Amino acid sequence: MERLIIEGGVRLEGTVDISGAKNAALPIMAASILAPGVNRIHNVPSLRDITTMGRLLTHLGIDFMHDNGTVVLDSDNLQTVEAPYELVKTMRASVLVLGPLLARMGRARVSLPGGCAIGARPIDLHIMGLQKMGAEIELSEGYINARAERLRGATIYLDIPTVTGTENLMMAATLAEGVTIIENAACEPEVQDLANALVSMGARIEGAGTSIIRINGVDSLNPLDYRVIPDRIEAGTFIAAAGITGGEVEIRGCRVDHLESVIAKLREAGIHIEHKPGRLKVKGPERLNAVDVRTMPYPGFPTDMQAQFMALMAVSDGTSLITEGIFENRFMHVAEMRRLGADIIVEGATATVRGVRMLKGAPVMATDLRASASLVLAGLVAEGRTVIDRLYHIDRGYERIEEKLRGLGARVRRER
Ligand code: UD1
């Protein structure tokens, strides 16, 4: 199994380019199901999750190619409507094919994702929304079997502003008969990016990026040619990396407007961040300040930055309270960070982090995608050697991470 070996204590310096957003690319790839023809998506990062979605689309009969940042999907010959367990279990976002399959083919059979390391993560709201649009849905043998001659527009209120749920329903509604209104929709930039991609295919969507999205169904859509937004979580992680090492890094190709809550919190922690068009100049302090944070739906502080923020707080001056407001079990990195000498106690949804002067390198294990990023940050500042096992988690969401870090001077290598 691959491991990442970090010799800590280097101040990062230089320039790093941000890749395309995985969480925007995945639903946009699923949107290729909606229109027969050759779909092109640009700025798609080379990541395990993208390969998994490619395999799933290939399984459905779509030709998939990923070369030099561009994904080409030929969806002329859809052959099956089944997303099998073997693929869905490795990536929950596979459920994003449910809405588009049902809308284009009138049928879908998608495995239930099952449990997940960071909480139960049900998909009841995806199902409820599709039922409101007239789908007949039956759960059997671990599969969602959905059927609808043609979906009908409906008003759907989401109890929780689920990101992939909003995306699934928005895609389904593009080909439905009549108007669909999604209330309490997720406002994440990735939802907005998907809406922009769908509009470029001929969909009629208003309000994406706000909590009320209105979709006027159309009879058919054209194939895609679209460039995905930069990854705000990767950008946030590199700001944190500069901050935690007291370094000086320029972050290129990011969307500052998607990073406002992250920038606000990292500034409070003492990191100096200067805006320039399309890039940020970041300078870490001698010692970070302890700051409390609570994760929330966008535009609140993202849950996908919680673990990385905790690494910063682990070496800050004071005590910080970190509250997880989205997922019930997203503190798996705490036990690993403690192995590096962090002083963290978890009670319910809140972690109390007492900053220590110094972390010390140790062998640790990545438990999920963002947890692994937090261990990389901790390893960059820890004294001595940190070895991160189960590296495949990080390869799901960070493109060429060790190469990018090495470009900033970090002593990092991958061992196979
Ligand atoms: C997406 C992101 C993930 C991010 C998360 C929250 C993708 C591919 N993944 O995941 O990186 O951490 O948003 O920003 O974009 N819920 C229900 N019922 C549902 C759906 C969700 O109760 O039908 C709950 C979940 O258990 C969770 C909360 O809603 O507590 C938010 O989850 P959701 O927004 O759906 O996360 P994902 O879309 O899976």
XYZ file of C-alpha atoms and ligand atoms in Angstrom:
455
model
C 0.000 0.000 0.000
C 1.298 3.482 -0.809
C 2.518 5.790 1.935
C 3.469 9.434 2.084
C 6.647 10.290 3.927
C 7.037 13.841 5.168
C 10.077 15.333 6.851
C 8.507 18.260 8.685
C 9.725 21.713 9.549
C 10.157 23.345 6.128
C 8.585 26.778 5.498
C 6.722 26.484 2.197
C 7.626 29.030 -0.455
C 6.702 29.519 -4.094
C 3.666 29.281 -6.347
C 1.055 26.568 -6.679
C -1.654 26.128 -9.341
C -5.098 24.993 -8.261
C -6.758 22.138 -10.163
C -10.353 21.860 -11.304
C -12.986 21.099 -8.665
C -13.645 17.384 -8.206
C -17.074 18.050 -6.695
C -18.086 20.143 -9.704
C -16.603 17.750 -12.269
C -18.433 14.679 -10.885
C -22.022 15.954 -11.332
C -21.119 17.583 -14.657
C -19.820 14.211 -15.874
C -23.116 12.639 -14.774
C -24.972 15.350 -16.715
C -23.519 13.881 -19.919
C -26.142 11.125 -19.534
C -28.840 13.710 -20.277
C -27.877 14.424 -23.901
C -26.874 11.963 -26.610
C -23.669 12.944 -28.412
C -20.082 13.858 -27.620
C -19.667 15.811 -24.353
C -16.428 17.651 -23.531
C -15.523 18.785 -20.026
C -12.333 20.768 -19.420
C -10.208 21.412 -16.327
C -11.053 17.996 -14.887
C -8.438 16.866 -12.349
C -6.756 13.454 -12.536
C -8.153 11.826 -9.431
C -9.399 8.461 -8.319
C -13.001 9.708 -7.921
C -12.987 10.981 -11.509
C -11.746 7.567 -12.702
C -14.480 5.884 -10.666
C -17.159 8.077 -12.267
C -15.581 7.320 -15.658
C -15.820 3.590 -14.947
C -19.440 3.945 -13.920
C -20.339 5.894 -17.073
C -18.430 3.331 -19.162
C -20.475 0.603 -17.488
C -23.632 2.442 -18.623
C -22.369 2.338 -22.231
C -20.820 5.810 -22.421
C -17.366 6.092 -24.049
C -15.040 7.785 -21.563
C -11.651 9.358 -22.201
C -9.629 11.589 -19.863
C -6.585 13.214 -21.371
C -4.693 16.332 -20.446
C -7.461 17.697 -18.214
C -10.255 17.128 -20.735
C -12.879 14.450 -20.328
C -14.687 13.308 -23.456
C -17.912 11.352 -22.973
C -19.821 9.914 -25.911
C -23.281 9.138 -24.622
C -24.967 8.048 -27.875
C -25.306 4.421 -26.876
C -26.537 4.105 -23.326
C -26.882 0.375 -22.783
C -27.930 -0.162 -19.215
C -29.539 1.873 -16.453
C -27.831 0.032 -13.622
C -25.171 1.477 -11.315
C -23.793 -1.610 -9.569
C -22.808 -1.916 -5.898
C -19.122 -2.554 -6.704
C -18.792 0.972 -8.111
C -21.234 2.861 -5.873
C -19.679 1.511 -2.669
C -16.301 3.062 -3.511
C -17.796 6.512 -4.147
C -21.069 7.869 -2.823
C -21.200 10.507 -5.555
C -22.074 7.627 -7.939
C -25.660 8.269 -6.863
C -25.495 11.350 -9.131
C -26.403 9.134 -12.098
C -29.853 8.425 -10.617
C -31.563 11.692 -11.643
C -30.119 11.887 -15.184
C -30.783 8.191 -15.953
C -34.369 8.469 -14.858
C -34.866 11.683 -16.835
C -33.386 10.379 -20.112
C -34.229 6.658 -19.963
C -37.376 6.631 -17.807
C -35.699 4.021 -15.622
C -32.770 3.703 -13.236
C -31.414 1.006 -10.969
C -28.796 2.382 -8.615
C -27.217 0.614 -5.679
C -27.780 2.222 -2.272
C -24.474 3.709 -1.156
C -24.518 2.101 2.283
C -22.627 3.369 5.316
C -19.743 5.757 5.147
C -16.850 6.592 7.412
C -18.081 10.123 8.089
C -21.668 9.370 9.070
C -24.814 7.635 7.943
C -25.273 9.950 4.907
C -28.699 8.774 3.762
C -30.172 9.669 0.354
C -33.809 9.875 1.456
C -34.105 13.450 0.150
C -32.963 12.452 -3.358
C -35.665 9.765 -3.350
C -38.376 12.001 -1.892
C -37.709 14.669 -4.532
C -37.905 12.230 -7.428
C -41.137 10.773 -6.013
C -42.604 14.288 -5.914
C -41.749 14.487 -9.619
C -43.849 11.390 -10.221
C -41.213 8.645 -10.096
C -42.207 5.256 -8.755
C -39.419 4.142 -6.498
C -38.920 0.817 -4.849
C -36.005 -0.289 -2.701
C -35.098 -3.925 -3.003
C -31.991 -6.061 -2.569
C -29.910 -2.977 -1.789
C -30.944 -1.188 -4.978
C -33.093 1.838 -5.749
C -35.368 0.896 -8.640
C -36.887 4.019 -10.153
C -39.318 4.369 -13.004
C -41.184 7.273 -14.643
C -42.569 7.565 -18.143
C -41.718 11.273 -18.021
C -40.942 13.177 -14.838
C -43.313 16.044 -13.968
C -42.319 19.384 -12.505
C -42.990 19.743 -8.764
C -42.247 21.953 -5.795
C -39.757 20.172 -3.583
C -38.694 21.366 -0.152
C -35.464 19.861 1.160
C -35.293 19.440 4.947
C -31.514 19.709 4.683
C -29.812 21.578 1.823
C -28.109 18.435 0.490
C -25.495 19.129 -2.188
C -25.683 15.988 -4.325
C -29.438 15.789 -3.625
C -29.948 19.278 -5.094
C -27.753 18.304 -8.060
C -29.614 15.053 -8.720
C -33.007 16.776 -8.631
C -31.847 19.709 -10.736
C -30.555 17.334 -13.438
C -33.749 15.271 -13.346
C -35.891 18.410 -13.616
C -34.159 19.694 -16.773
C -36.038 17.120 -18.871
C -39.251 16.999 -16.815
C -42.572 18.292 -18.052
C -43.275 21.695 -16.501
C -41.678 23.710 -13.737
C -39.742 22.323 -10.777
C -38.927 24.477 -7.786
C -36.328 23.268 -5.296
C -36.692 25.069 -1.966
C -33.915 25.130 0.637
C -31.577 24.057 -2.146
C -27.837 23.792 -1.538
C -26.045 27.026 -2.557
C -22.540 25.572 -2.987
C -20.496 26.900 -5.935
C -20.428 23.342 -7.343
C -24.257 23.378 -7.595
C -24.022 26.683 -9.424
C -21.342 25.311 -11.735
C -23.505 22.307 -12.591
C -26.412 24.682 -13.312
C -24.186 26.742 -15.636
C -23.124 23.556 -17.419
C -26.765 22.463 -17.799
C -27.772 25.893 -19.090
C -24.993 25.607 -21.691
C -26.714 22.357 -22.795
C -30.002 24.222 -23.279
C -31.567 23.742 -19.838
C -33.661 26.534 -18.339
C -32.567 27.125 -14.767
C -32.824 30.198 -12.555
C -31.660 30.845 -9.029
C -28.827 28.296 -8.768
C -26.473 29.526 -6.047
C -29.464 30.689 -3.976
C -31.757 28.558 -1.827
C -34.591 28.558 -4.386
C -33.879 27.031 -7.781
C -36.461 27.110 -10.561
C -36.148 24.734 -13.491
C -38.352 24.883 -16.600
C -38.276 21.449 -18.179
C -37.298 21.160 -21.859
C -37.763 18.268 -24.321
C -34.108 17.640 -25.062
C -30.607 18.925 -24.340
C -27.430 19.348 -26.400
C -24.076 17.825 -25.476
C -21.715 19.679 -23.183
C -18.603 21.720 -23.817
C -17.727 23.195 -20.470
C -14.837 24.154 -18.180
C -15.239 23.394 -14.464
C -14.428 25.861 -11.687
C -11.233 25.652 -9.615
C -11.270 23.515 -6.479
C -11.961 25.758 -3.481
C -11.092 23.024 -0.987
C -7.713 22.372 -2.596
C -7.061 26.134 -2.555
C -8.085 26.325 1.124
C -5.802 23.393 1.940
C -2.803 25.120 0.317
C -3.563 28.383 2.170
C -3.548 26.310 5.342
C -0.264 24.639 4.318
C 1.396 28.025 3.835
C -0.102 29.242 7.119
C 0.875 26.273 9.270
C 4.513 26.310 8.103
C 4.892 30.090 8.436
C 5.595 30.135 4.711
C 4.952 32.494 1.820
C 2.962 31.027 -1.058
C 1.130 32.371 -4.078
C -1.995 30.382 -4.920
C -2.863 30.713 -8.590
C -6.030 30.006 -10.495
C -8.473 30.037 -7.571
C -11.858 31.749 -7.265
C -11.546 34.114 -4.315
C -15.330 34.659 -4.239
C -15.801 30.942 -3.431
C -13.393 31.119 -0.513
C -14.792 33.956 1.582
C -15.616 32.080 4.808
C -12.363 30.124 4.589
C -10.289 33.258 4.043
C -12.104 35.074 6.880
C -11.359 32.269 9.348
C -7.766 31.752 8.251
C -7.161 35.495 8.574
C -8.593 35.420 12.095
C -6.093 32.667 12.819
C -3.344 35.126 11.904
C -2.585 34.138 8.287
C -1.947 37.129 6.067
C -3.938 36.758 2.815
C -3.854 39.287 0.002
C -6.231 39.164 -3.013
C -5.070 39.654 -6.547
C -7.248 38.808 -9.543
C -7.330 34.991 -9.804
C -4.698 34.476 -7.124
C -3.902 34.885 -3.475
C -0.701 35.818 -1.729
C -0.464 34.023 1.578
C 1.985 34.538 4.439
C 1.924 32.462 7.594
C 2.549 33.985 11.036
C 5.201 33.029 13.617
C 2.430 31.464 15.712
C -1.245 30.986 14.812
C -4.117 32.331 16.945
C -6.733 29.968 18.346
C -10.112 30.611 16.688
C -13.464 28.854 17.076
C -15.231 27.598 13.991
C -18.490 25.852 13.089
C -19.035 24.087 9.782
C -22.207 25.022 7.909
C -23.739 24.795 4.461
C -22.310 27.325 1.961
C -21.631 30.244 2.375
C -20.692 29.012 5.868
C -17.362 27.409 6.660
C -17.142 24.128 4.676
C -17.084 20.770 6.441
C -14.508 19.731 3.827
C -12.057 22.209 5.455
C -12.778 21.218 9.070
C -9.991 18.671 9.476
C -7.408 20.968 7.861
C -8.476 23.819 10.159
C -8.039 21.516 13.126
C -4.418 20.847 12.132
C -3.794 24.613 12.261
C -5.473 24.915 15.639
C -3.428 22.014 16.986
C -0.335 24.256 16.896
C -2.074 27.566 17.693
C -1.659 29.786 20.705
C -4.707 29.048 22.898
C -7.811 26.861 22.872
C -10.204 26.518 19.966
C -13.663 24.951 19.718
C -14.383 23.259 16.408
C -18.009 22.286 15.867
C -19.059 19.982 13.026
C -22.502 21.078 11.847
C -22.934 18.844 8.775
C -21.793 15.269 9.443
C -22.219 13.427 12.728
C -18.976 11.488 12.704
C -16.334 13.565 11.070
C -13.607 13.571 13.724
C -11.730 10.451 12.703
C -8.555 12.472 12.193
C -8.473 13.390 15.888
C -7.039 10.071 17.080
C -4.349 10.262 14.389
C -3.483 13.876 15.200
C -3.118 12.911 18.843
C -0.446 10.443 17.761
C 1.493 13.475 16.520
C 1.156 15.124 19.931
C -1.987 17.229 19.425
C -4.144 17.923 22.480
C -7.732 17.414 21.313
C -10.855 16.197 23.122
C -14.107 15.444 21.307
C -17.492 15.668 22.955
C -20.491 15.225 20.691
C -20.140 17.472 17.663
C -17.456 19.691 19.208
C -13.715 19.212 19.415
C -11.743 21.226 21.958
C -8.265 21.818 20.622
C -5.609 23.100 22.988
C -2.757 24.377 20.899
C 0.654 22.863 21.591
C 4.054 24.423 20.752
C 5.208 21.521 18.643
C 3.949 18.328 16.967
C 6.243 15.350 16.594
C 6.354 13.081 13.525
C 4.857 9.586 13.835
C 3.264 6.907 11.670
C -0.420 7.721 11.110
C -3.257 6.401 9.017
C -5.486 8.334 6.632
C -9.125 7.558 7.418
C -10.929 9.617 4.801
C -10.185 12.189 2.146
C -10.095 15.441 4.129
C -8.727 13.717 7.239
C -5.730 12.698 5.165
C -5.190 16.332 4.101
C -5.155 17.375 7.749
C -2.477 14.784 8.499
C -0.365 16.119 5.632
C -0.627 19.629 7.131
C 0.269 18.344 10.578
C 3.176 16.376 9.103
C 4.509 19.492 7.344
C 4.887 21.301 10.654
C 5.791 18.315 12.886
C 9.348 17.796 13.988
C 10.882 14.744 12.301
C 9.266 12.164 10.061
C 5.547 11.539 9.585
C 4.469 8.509 7.568
C 0.875 8.586 6.299
C -0.520 5.181 5.444
C -3.608 4.459 3.263
C -2.698 7.190 0.841
C -5.457 6.177 -1.557
C -7.827 8.402 0.415
C -5.875 11.512 -0.514
C -5.635 10.456 -4.175
C -9.439 10.581 -4.319
C -9.379 14.361 -4.043
C -5.930 15.973 -4.354
C -4.224 15.978 -7.726
C -0.448 15.328 -7.630
C -0.318 16.448 -4.005
C 3.273 15.479 -3.292
C 4.478 17.059 -6.535
C 2.698 20.314 -5.711
C 4.071 20.323 -2.164
C 7.585 19.535 -3.363
C 7.277 22.491 -5.746
C 6.875 24.629 -2.619
C 9.969 23.139 -1.016
C 8.349 20.489 1.202
C 10.306 17.302 1.829
C 7.635 14.835 0.792
C 7.830 11.563 -1.089
C 5.567 8.681 -1.947
C 6.669 5.177 -1.162
C 5.116 2.241 -2.984
C -21.234 16.793 -0.768
C -19.767 16.781 -1.128
C -18.906 16.514 0.102
C -19.247 17.533 1.197
C -20.745 17.577 1.452
C -21.153 18.691 2.407
C -19.801 15.963 -3.419
C -19.503 14.860 -4.357
N -19.561 15.727 -2.127
O -21.556 15.498 -0.248
O -17.535 16.654 -0.267
O -18.594 17.159 2.406
O -21.459 17.796 0.217
O -20.739 19.910 1.942
O -20.198 17.044 -3.825
N -28.586 14.123 4.090
C -29.766 13.524 4.433
N -30.552 12.989 3.441
C -30.206 13.055 2.132
C -28.997 13.669 1.784
C -28.209 14.199 2.783
O -30.106 13.432 5.613
O -30.964 12.545 1.288
C -27.710 14.708 5.138
C -26.341 14.033 5.236
O -26.380 12.889 6.057
C -25.496 15.143 5.831
C -26.118 16.412 5.223
O -27.397 16.029 4.754
O -25.633 15.180 7.230
C -25.332 17.030 4.074
O -25.007 16.009 3.146
P -24.926 16.291 1.584
O -24.952 17.744 1.325
O -25.932 15.445 0.902
O -23.479 15.722 1.242
P -23.081 15.045 -0.107
O -23.875 15.660 -1.199
O -23.057 13.569 0.031
